[in-house]
mmCIF file of C-alpha atoms and ligand atoms in Angstrom:
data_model
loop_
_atom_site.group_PDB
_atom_site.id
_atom_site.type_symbol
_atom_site.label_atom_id
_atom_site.label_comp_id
_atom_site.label_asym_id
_atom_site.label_seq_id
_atom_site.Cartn_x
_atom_site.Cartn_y
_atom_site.Cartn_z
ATOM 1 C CA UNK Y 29 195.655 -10.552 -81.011
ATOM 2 C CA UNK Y 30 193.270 -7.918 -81.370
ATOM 3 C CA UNK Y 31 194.684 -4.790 -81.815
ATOM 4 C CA UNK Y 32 198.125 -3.868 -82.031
ATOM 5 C CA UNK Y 33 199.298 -1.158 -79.887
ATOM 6 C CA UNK Y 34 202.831 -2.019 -79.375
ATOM 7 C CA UNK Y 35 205.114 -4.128 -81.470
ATOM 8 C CA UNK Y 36 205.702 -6.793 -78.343
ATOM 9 C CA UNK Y 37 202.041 -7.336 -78.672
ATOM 10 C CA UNK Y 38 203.330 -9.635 -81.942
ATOM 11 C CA UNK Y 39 205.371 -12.599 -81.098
ATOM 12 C CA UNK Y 40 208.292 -13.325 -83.440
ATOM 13 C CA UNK Y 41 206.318 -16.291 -85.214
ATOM 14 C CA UNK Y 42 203.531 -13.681 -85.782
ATOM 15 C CA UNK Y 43 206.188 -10.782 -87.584
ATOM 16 C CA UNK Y 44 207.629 -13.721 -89.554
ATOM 17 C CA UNK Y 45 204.026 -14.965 -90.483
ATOM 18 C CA UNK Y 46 203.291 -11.017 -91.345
ATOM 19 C CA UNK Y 47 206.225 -10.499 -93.406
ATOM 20 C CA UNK Y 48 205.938 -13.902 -95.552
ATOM 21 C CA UNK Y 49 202.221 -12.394 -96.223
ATOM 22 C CA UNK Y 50 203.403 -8.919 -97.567
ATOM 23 C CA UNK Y 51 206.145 -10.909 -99.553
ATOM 24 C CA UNK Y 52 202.877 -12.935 -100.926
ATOM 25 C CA UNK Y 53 201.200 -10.083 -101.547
ATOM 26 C CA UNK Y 54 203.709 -8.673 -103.356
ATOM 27 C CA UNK Y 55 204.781 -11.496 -105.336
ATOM 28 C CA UNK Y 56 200.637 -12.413 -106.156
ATOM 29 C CA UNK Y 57 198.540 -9.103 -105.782
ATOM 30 C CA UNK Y 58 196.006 -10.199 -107.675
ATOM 31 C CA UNK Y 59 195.328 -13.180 -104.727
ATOM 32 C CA UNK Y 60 194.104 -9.828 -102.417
ATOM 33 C CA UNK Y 61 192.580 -7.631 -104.540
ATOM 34 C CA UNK Y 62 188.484 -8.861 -103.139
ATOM 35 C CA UNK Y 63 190.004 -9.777 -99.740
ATOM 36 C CA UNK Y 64 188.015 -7.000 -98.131
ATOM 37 C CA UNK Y 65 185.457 -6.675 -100.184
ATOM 38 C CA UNK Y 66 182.518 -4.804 -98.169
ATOM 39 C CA UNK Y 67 185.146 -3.997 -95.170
ATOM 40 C CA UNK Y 68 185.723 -0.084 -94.171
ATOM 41 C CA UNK Y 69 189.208 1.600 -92.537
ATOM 42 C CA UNK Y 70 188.842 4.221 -90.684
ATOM 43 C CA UNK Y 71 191.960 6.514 -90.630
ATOM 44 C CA UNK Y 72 191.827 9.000 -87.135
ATOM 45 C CA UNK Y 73 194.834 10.832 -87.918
ATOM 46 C CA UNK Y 74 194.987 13.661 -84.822
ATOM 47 C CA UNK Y 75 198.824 14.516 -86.024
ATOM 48 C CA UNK Y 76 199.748 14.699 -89.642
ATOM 49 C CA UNK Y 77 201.162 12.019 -91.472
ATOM 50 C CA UNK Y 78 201.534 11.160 -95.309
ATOM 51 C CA UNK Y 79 202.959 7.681 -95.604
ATOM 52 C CA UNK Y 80 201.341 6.281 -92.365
ATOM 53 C CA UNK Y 81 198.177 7.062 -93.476
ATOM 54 C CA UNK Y 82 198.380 6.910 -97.222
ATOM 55 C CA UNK Y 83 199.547 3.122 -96.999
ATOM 56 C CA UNK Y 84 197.265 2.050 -94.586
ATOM 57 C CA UNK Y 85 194.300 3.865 -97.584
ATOM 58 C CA UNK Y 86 196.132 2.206 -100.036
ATOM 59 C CA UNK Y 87 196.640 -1.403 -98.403
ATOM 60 C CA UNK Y 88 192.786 -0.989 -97.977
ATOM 61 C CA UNK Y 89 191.778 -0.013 -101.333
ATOM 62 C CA UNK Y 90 194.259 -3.187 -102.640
ATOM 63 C CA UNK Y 91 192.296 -5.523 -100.239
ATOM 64 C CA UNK Y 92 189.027 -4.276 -101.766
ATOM 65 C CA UNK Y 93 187.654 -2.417 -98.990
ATOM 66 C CA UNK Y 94 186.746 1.326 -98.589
ATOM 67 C CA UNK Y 95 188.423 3.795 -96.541
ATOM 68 C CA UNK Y 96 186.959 6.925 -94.367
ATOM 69 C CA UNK Y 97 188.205 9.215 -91.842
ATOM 70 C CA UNK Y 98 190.433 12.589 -90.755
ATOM 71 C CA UNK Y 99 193.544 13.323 -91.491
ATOM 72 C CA UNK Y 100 193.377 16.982 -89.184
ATOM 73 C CA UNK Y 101 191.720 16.835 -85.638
ATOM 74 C CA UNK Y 102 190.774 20.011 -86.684
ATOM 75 C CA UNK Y 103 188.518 19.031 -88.636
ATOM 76 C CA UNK Y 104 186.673 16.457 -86.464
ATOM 77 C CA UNK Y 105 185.128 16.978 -83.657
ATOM 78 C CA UNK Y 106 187.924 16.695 -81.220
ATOM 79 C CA UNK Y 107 188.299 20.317 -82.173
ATOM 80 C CA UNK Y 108 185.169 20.766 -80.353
ATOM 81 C CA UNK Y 109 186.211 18.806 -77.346
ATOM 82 C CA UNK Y 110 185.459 15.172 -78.095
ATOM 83 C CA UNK Y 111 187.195 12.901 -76.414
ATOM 84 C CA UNK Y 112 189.295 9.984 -77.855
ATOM 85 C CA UNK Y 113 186.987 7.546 -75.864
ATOM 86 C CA UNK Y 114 184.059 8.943 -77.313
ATOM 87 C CA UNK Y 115 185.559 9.346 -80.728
ATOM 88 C CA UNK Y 116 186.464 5.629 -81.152
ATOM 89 C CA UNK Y 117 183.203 4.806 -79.553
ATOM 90 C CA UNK Y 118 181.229 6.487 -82.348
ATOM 91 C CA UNK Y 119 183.945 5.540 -84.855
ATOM 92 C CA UNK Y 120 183.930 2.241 -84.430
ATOM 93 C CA UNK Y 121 180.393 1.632 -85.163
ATOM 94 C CA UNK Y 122 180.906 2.720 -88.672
ATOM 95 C CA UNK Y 123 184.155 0.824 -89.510
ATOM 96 C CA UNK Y 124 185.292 -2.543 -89.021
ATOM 97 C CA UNK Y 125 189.430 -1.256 -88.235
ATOM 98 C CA UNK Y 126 190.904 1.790 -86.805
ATOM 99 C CA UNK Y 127 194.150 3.215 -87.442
ATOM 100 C CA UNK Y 128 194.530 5.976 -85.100
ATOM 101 C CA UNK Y 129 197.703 8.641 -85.091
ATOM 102 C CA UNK Y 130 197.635 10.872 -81.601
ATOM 103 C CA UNK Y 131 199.911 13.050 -80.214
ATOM 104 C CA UNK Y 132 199.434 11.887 -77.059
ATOM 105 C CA UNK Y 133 201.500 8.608 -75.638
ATOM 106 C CA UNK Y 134 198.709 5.815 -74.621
ATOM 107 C CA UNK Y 135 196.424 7.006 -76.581
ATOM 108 C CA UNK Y 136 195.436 3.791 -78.514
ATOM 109 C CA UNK Y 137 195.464 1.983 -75.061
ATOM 110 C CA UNK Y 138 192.260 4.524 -74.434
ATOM 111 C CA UNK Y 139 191.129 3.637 -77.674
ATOM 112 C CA UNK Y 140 191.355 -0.045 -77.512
ATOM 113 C CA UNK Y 141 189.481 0.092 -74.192
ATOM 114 C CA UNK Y 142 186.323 1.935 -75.619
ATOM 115 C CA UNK Y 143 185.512 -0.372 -79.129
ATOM 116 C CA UNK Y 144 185.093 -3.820 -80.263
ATOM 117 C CA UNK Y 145 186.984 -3.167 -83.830
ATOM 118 C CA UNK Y 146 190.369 -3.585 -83.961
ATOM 119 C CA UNK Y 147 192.834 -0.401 -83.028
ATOM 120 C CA UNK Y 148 196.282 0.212 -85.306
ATOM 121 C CA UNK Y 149 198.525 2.386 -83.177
ATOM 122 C CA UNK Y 150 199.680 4.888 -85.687
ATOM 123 C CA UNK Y 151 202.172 6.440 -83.854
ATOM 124 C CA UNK Y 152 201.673 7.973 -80.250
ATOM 125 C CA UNK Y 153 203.132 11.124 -79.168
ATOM 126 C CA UNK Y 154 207.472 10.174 -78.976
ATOM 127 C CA UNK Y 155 206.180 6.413 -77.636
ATOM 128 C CA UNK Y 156 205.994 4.127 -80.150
ATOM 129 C CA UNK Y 157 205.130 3.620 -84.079
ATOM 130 C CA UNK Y 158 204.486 -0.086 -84.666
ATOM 131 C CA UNK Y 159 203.776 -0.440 -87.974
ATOM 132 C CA UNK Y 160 206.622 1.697 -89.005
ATOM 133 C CA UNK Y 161 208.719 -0.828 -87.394
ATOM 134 C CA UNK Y 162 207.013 -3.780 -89.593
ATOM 135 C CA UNK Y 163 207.471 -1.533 -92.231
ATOM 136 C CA UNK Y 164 211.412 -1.530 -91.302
ATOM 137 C CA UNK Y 165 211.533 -5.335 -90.619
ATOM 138 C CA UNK Y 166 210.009 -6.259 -93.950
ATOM 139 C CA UNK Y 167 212.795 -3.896 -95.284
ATOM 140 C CA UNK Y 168 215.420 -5.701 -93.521
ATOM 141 C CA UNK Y 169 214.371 -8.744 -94.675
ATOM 142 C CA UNK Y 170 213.931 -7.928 -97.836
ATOM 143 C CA UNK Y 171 217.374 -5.779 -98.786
ATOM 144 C CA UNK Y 172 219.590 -8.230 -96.516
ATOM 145 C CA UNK Y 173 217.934 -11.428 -96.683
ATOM 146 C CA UNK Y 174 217.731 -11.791 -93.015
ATOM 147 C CA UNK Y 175 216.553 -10.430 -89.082
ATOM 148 C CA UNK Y 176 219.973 -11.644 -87.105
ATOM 149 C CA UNK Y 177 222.984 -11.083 -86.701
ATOM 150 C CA UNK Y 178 223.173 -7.146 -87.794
ATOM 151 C CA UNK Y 179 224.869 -4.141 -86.285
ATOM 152 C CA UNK Y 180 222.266 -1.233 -86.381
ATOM 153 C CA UNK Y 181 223.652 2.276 -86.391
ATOM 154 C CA UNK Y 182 220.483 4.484 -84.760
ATOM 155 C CA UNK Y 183 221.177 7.995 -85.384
ATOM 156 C CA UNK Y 184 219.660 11.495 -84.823
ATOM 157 C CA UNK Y 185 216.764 12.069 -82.337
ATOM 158 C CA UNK Y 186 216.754 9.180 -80.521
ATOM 159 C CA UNK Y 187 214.840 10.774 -77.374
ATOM 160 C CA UNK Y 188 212.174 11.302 -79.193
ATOM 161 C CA UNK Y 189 212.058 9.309 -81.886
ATOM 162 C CA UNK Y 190 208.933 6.853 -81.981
ATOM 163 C CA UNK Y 191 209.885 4.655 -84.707
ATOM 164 C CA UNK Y 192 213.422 4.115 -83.117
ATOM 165 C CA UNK Y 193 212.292 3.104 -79.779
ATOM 166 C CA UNK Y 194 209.621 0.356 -81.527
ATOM 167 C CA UNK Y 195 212.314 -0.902 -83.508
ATOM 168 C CA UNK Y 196 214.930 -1.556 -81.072
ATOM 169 C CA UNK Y 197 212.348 -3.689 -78.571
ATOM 170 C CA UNK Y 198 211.664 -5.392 -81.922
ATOM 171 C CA UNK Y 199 215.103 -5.860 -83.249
ATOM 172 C CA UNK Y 200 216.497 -6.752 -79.303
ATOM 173 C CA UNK Y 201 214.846 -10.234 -80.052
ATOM 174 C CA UNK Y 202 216.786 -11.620 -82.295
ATOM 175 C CA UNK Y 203 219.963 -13.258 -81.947
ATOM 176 C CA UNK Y 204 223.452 -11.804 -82.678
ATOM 177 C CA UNK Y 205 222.438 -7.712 -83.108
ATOM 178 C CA UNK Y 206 224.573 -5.093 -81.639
ATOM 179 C CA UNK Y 207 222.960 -1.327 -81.364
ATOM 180 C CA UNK Y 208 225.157 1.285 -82.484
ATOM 181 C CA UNK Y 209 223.603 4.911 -80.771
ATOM 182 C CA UNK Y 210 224.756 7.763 -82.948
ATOM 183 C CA UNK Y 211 222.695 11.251 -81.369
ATOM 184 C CA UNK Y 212 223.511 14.552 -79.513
ATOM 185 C CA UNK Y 213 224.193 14.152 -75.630
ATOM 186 C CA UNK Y 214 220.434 15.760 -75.617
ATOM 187 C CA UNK Y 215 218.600 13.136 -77.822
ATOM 188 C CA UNK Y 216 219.827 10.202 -76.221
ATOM 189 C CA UNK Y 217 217.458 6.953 -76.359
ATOM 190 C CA UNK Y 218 215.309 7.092 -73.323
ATOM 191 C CA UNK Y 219 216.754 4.925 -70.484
ATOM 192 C CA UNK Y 220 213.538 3.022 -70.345
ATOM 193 C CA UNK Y 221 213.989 1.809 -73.871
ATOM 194 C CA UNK Y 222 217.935 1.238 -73.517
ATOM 195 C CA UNK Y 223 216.926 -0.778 -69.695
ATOM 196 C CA UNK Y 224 213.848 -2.350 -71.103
ATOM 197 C CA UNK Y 225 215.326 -4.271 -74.332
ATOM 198 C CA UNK Y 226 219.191 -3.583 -74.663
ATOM 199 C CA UNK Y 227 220.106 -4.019 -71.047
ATOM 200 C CA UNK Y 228 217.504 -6.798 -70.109
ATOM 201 C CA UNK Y 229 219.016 -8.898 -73.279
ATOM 202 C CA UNK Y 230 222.470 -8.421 -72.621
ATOM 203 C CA UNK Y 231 222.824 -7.012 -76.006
ATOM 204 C CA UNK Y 232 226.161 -5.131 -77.304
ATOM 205 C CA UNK Y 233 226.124 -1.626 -77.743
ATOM 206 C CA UNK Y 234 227.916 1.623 -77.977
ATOM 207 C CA UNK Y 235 226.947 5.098 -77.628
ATOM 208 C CA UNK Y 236 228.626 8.121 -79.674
ATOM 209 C CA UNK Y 237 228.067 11.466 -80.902
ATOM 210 C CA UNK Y 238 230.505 10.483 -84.278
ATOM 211 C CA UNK Y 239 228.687 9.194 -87.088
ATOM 212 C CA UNK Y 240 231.665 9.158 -89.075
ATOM 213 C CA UNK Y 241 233.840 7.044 -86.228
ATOM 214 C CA UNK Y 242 231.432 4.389 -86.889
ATOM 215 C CA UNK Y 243 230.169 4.341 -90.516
ATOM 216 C CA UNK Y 244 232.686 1.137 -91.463
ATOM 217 C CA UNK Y 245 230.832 -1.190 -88.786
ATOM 218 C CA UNK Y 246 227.765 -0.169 -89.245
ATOM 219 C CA UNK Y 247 225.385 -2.992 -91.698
ATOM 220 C CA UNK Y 248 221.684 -0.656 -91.348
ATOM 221 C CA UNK Y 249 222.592 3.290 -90.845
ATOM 222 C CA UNK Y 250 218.812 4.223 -89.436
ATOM 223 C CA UNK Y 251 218.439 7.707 -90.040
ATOM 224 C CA UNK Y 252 216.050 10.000 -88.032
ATOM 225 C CA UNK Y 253 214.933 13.838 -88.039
ATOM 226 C CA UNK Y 254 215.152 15.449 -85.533
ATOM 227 C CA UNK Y 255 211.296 16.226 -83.929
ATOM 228 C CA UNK Y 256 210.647 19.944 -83.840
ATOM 229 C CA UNK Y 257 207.191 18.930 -83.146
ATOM 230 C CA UNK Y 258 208.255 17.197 -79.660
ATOM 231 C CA UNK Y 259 210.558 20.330 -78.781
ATOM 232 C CA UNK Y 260 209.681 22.554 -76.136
ATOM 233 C CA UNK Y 261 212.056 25.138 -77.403
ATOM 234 C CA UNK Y 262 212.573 26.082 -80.887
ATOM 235 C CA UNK Y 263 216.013 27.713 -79.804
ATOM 236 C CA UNK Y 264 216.821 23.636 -78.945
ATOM 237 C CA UNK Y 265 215.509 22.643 -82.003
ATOM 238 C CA UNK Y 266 217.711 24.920 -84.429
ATOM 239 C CA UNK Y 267 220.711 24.352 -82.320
ATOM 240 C CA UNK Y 268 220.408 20.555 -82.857
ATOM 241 C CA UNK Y 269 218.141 20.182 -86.107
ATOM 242 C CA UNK Y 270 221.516 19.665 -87.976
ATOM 243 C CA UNK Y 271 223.629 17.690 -85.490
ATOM 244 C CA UNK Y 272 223.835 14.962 -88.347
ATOM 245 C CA UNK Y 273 223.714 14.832 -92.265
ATOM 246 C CA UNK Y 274 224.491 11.837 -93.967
ATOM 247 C CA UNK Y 275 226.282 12.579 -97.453
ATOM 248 C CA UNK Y 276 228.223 10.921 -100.296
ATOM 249 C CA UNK Y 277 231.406 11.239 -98.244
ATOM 250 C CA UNK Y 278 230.216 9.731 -95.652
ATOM 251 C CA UNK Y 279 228.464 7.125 -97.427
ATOM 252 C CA UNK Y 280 232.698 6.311 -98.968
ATOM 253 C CA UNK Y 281 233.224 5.092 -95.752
ATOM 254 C CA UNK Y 282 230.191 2.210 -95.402
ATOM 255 C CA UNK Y 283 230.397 -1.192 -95.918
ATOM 256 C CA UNK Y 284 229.366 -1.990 -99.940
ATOM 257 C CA UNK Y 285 226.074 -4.499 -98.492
ATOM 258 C CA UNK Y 286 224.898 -1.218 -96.267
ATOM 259 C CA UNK Y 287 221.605 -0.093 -96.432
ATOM 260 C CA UNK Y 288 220.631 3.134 -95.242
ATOM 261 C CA UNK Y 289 217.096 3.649 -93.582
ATOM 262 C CA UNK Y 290 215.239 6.251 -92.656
ATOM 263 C CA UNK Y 291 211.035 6.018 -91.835
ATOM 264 C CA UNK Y 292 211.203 9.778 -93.546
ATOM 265 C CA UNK Y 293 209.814 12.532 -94.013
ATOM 266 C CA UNK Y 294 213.721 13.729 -94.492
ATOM 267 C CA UNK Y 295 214.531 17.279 -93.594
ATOM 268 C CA UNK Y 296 218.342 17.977 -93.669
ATOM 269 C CA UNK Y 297 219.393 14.607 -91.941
ATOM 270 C CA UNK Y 298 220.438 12.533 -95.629
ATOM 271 C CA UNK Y 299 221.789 15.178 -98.407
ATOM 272 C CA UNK Y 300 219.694 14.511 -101.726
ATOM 273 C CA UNK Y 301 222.767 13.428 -103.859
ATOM 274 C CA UNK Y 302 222.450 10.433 -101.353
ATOM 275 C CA UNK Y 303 219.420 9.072 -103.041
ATOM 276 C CA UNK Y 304 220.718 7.649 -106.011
ATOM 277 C CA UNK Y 305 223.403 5.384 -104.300
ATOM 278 C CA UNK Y 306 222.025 1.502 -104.387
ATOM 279 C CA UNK Y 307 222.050 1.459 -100.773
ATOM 280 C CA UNK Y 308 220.097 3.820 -100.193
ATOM 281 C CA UNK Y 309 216.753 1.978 -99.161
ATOM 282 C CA UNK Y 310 214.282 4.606 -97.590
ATOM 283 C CA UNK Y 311 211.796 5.170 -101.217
ATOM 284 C CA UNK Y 312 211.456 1.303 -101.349
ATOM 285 C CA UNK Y 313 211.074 0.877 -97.607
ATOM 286 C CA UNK Y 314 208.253 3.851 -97.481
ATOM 287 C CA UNK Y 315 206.735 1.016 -100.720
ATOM 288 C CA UNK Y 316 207.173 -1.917 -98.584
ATOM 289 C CA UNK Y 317 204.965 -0.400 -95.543
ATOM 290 C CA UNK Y 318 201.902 -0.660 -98.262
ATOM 291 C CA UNK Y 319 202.611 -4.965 -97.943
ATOM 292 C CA UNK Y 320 203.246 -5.286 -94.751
ATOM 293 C CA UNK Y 321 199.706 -2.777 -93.699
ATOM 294 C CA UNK Y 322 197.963 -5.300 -95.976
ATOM 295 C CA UNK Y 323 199.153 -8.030 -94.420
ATOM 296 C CA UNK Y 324 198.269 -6.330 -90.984
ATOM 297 C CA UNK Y 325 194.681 -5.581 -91.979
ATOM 298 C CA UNK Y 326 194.197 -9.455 -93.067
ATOM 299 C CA UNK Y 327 195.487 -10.746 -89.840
ATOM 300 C CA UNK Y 328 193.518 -8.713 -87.679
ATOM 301 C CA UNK Y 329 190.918 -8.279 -89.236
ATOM 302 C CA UNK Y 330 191.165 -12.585 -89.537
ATOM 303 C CA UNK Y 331 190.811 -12.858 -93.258
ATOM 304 C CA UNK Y 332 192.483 -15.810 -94.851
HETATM 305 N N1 CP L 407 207.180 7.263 -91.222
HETATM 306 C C1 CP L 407 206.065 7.933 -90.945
HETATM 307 O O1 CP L 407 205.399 7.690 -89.925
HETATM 308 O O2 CP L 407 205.738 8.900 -91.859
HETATM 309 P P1 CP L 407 204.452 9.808 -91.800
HETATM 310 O O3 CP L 407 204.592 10.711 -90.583
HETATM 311 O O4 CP L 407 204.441 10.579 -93.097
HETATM 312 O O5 CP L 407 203.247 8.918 -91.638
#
């Protein structure tokens, strides 16, 4: 594999390979720390981001290697009309790996077609967000000891959230899941997404607008904002920003071995008071996307 633009690009031997890296990594930092040495990330961030970007700086930095880039297409010259094409052609002449953000769904497949180095989808546009979701399935692993045999509540935006739709073609391949789908009649997940990995794998699932109804049954509650930034009317956005808030009531009602995810940033969508219950798991699962972008970087960039 050379790049990695969607999460089905990785078989499951390759996520399992990934994740017992990052759990390597964390266990022996100190085995990493010159991995890199001489090697240069490039970070094209053309939408904002802090942990996406941050992590993939800091996984660099912990391999050794230097880091350069944008983190505003503003300030590069796409702002003058340069296209992606050109922009990774250029680009990838100065660094050995690209992790590229874009508004714009497909954009990394442009990318990928116009450089030799290896291209990180970063998130495009409401498509997908594949490292987010190895970020998620390290977390998994980690806070419940296992990949199968889960029932994942998904709930808030799940029309256009990027992060959901990679993790539920990752999560339809293993055995025993069931997909609860907790979101407005408006934010529904796609019916692509739902026909494409649900459907096709005969997996259980239920739709709802309740979180509440469900919260017993539920082993990962997967949080989501709603995206302003994908609306095409803010009078939409305000109507529905606060369809869902996860609280300390609510959280009464979960099972004790619950963990509650969310790829953040939070808005409204998990109250504050939240944060200090033991099952909430979004802080250490924004930490764990450090290991598993480390591990990422070794593997494509084929360092042993
Ligand atoms: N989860 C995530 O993608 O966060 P950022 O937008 O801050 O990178």
């Amino acid at each position: 594999m050379q790049h990695l633009i969607d999460i089905m690009d990785l078989s499951l031997a390759e996520i399992d390979e990934l994740i017992e890296k990052a759990k390597d990594i964390i266990a022996n930092p100190e085995k990493y720390q010159e991995k890199c040495r001489y090697k240069k990330l490039a970070t094209l961030f053309f939408e904002p981001s802090t942990r996406t970007r941050l992590s993939f700086e800091a996984a660099m930095m912990e391999l050794g290697g230097n880091v350069l880039g944008f983190s505003d297409a503003g300030s590069s010259s796409a702002k003058k009309g340069e296209s992606v094409a050109d922009t990774v052609a250029v680009v990838g002449g100065y660094a050995d790996i690209i992790a590229m953000r874009h508004p714009k769904e497909g954009a990394p497949v442009v990318a990928a077609m116009h450089t030799d180095v290896p291209i990180i989808n970063a998130g495009d546009g409401g498509h997908n967000h594949p490292t987010q979701t190895l970020t998620d399935l390290l977390t998994i692993k980690m806070e419940m000891g296992r990949l199968d045999n889960l029932t994942i509540g998904l709930c808030g935006d799940l029309k256009f959230g990027r992060t959901v739709h990679s993790l539920v073609a990752a999560m339809s391949r293993y055995t025993g899941i069931k997909f609860v789908l907790i979101s407005p009649e408006e934010l529904k997940l796609p019916s692509y997404v739902k026909e494409s990995y649900i459907k096709k794998n005969n997996i259980p699932y239920e739709q709802t607008t309740s979180l509440e109804d469900v919260m017993d049954k539920i082993d990962i509650l997967y949080m989501t904002r709603v995206q302003r930034e994908r609306f095409f009317n803010e009078e939409d956005y305000l109507r529905l920003k606060d369809s869902y808030i996860l609280d300390t009531k609510k959280m009464e009602k979960a099972k004790d071995d619950m963990i509650g995810m969310h790829p953040l940033p939070r808005v409204n969508e998990i109250s504050v008071e939240v944060d200090s219950d033991k099952r909430a798991s979004y802080f250490r699962q924004a930490k764990y996307g450090k290991y598993i972008r480390m591990a990422l970087i070794l593997k494509l960039l084929e360092v042993e």
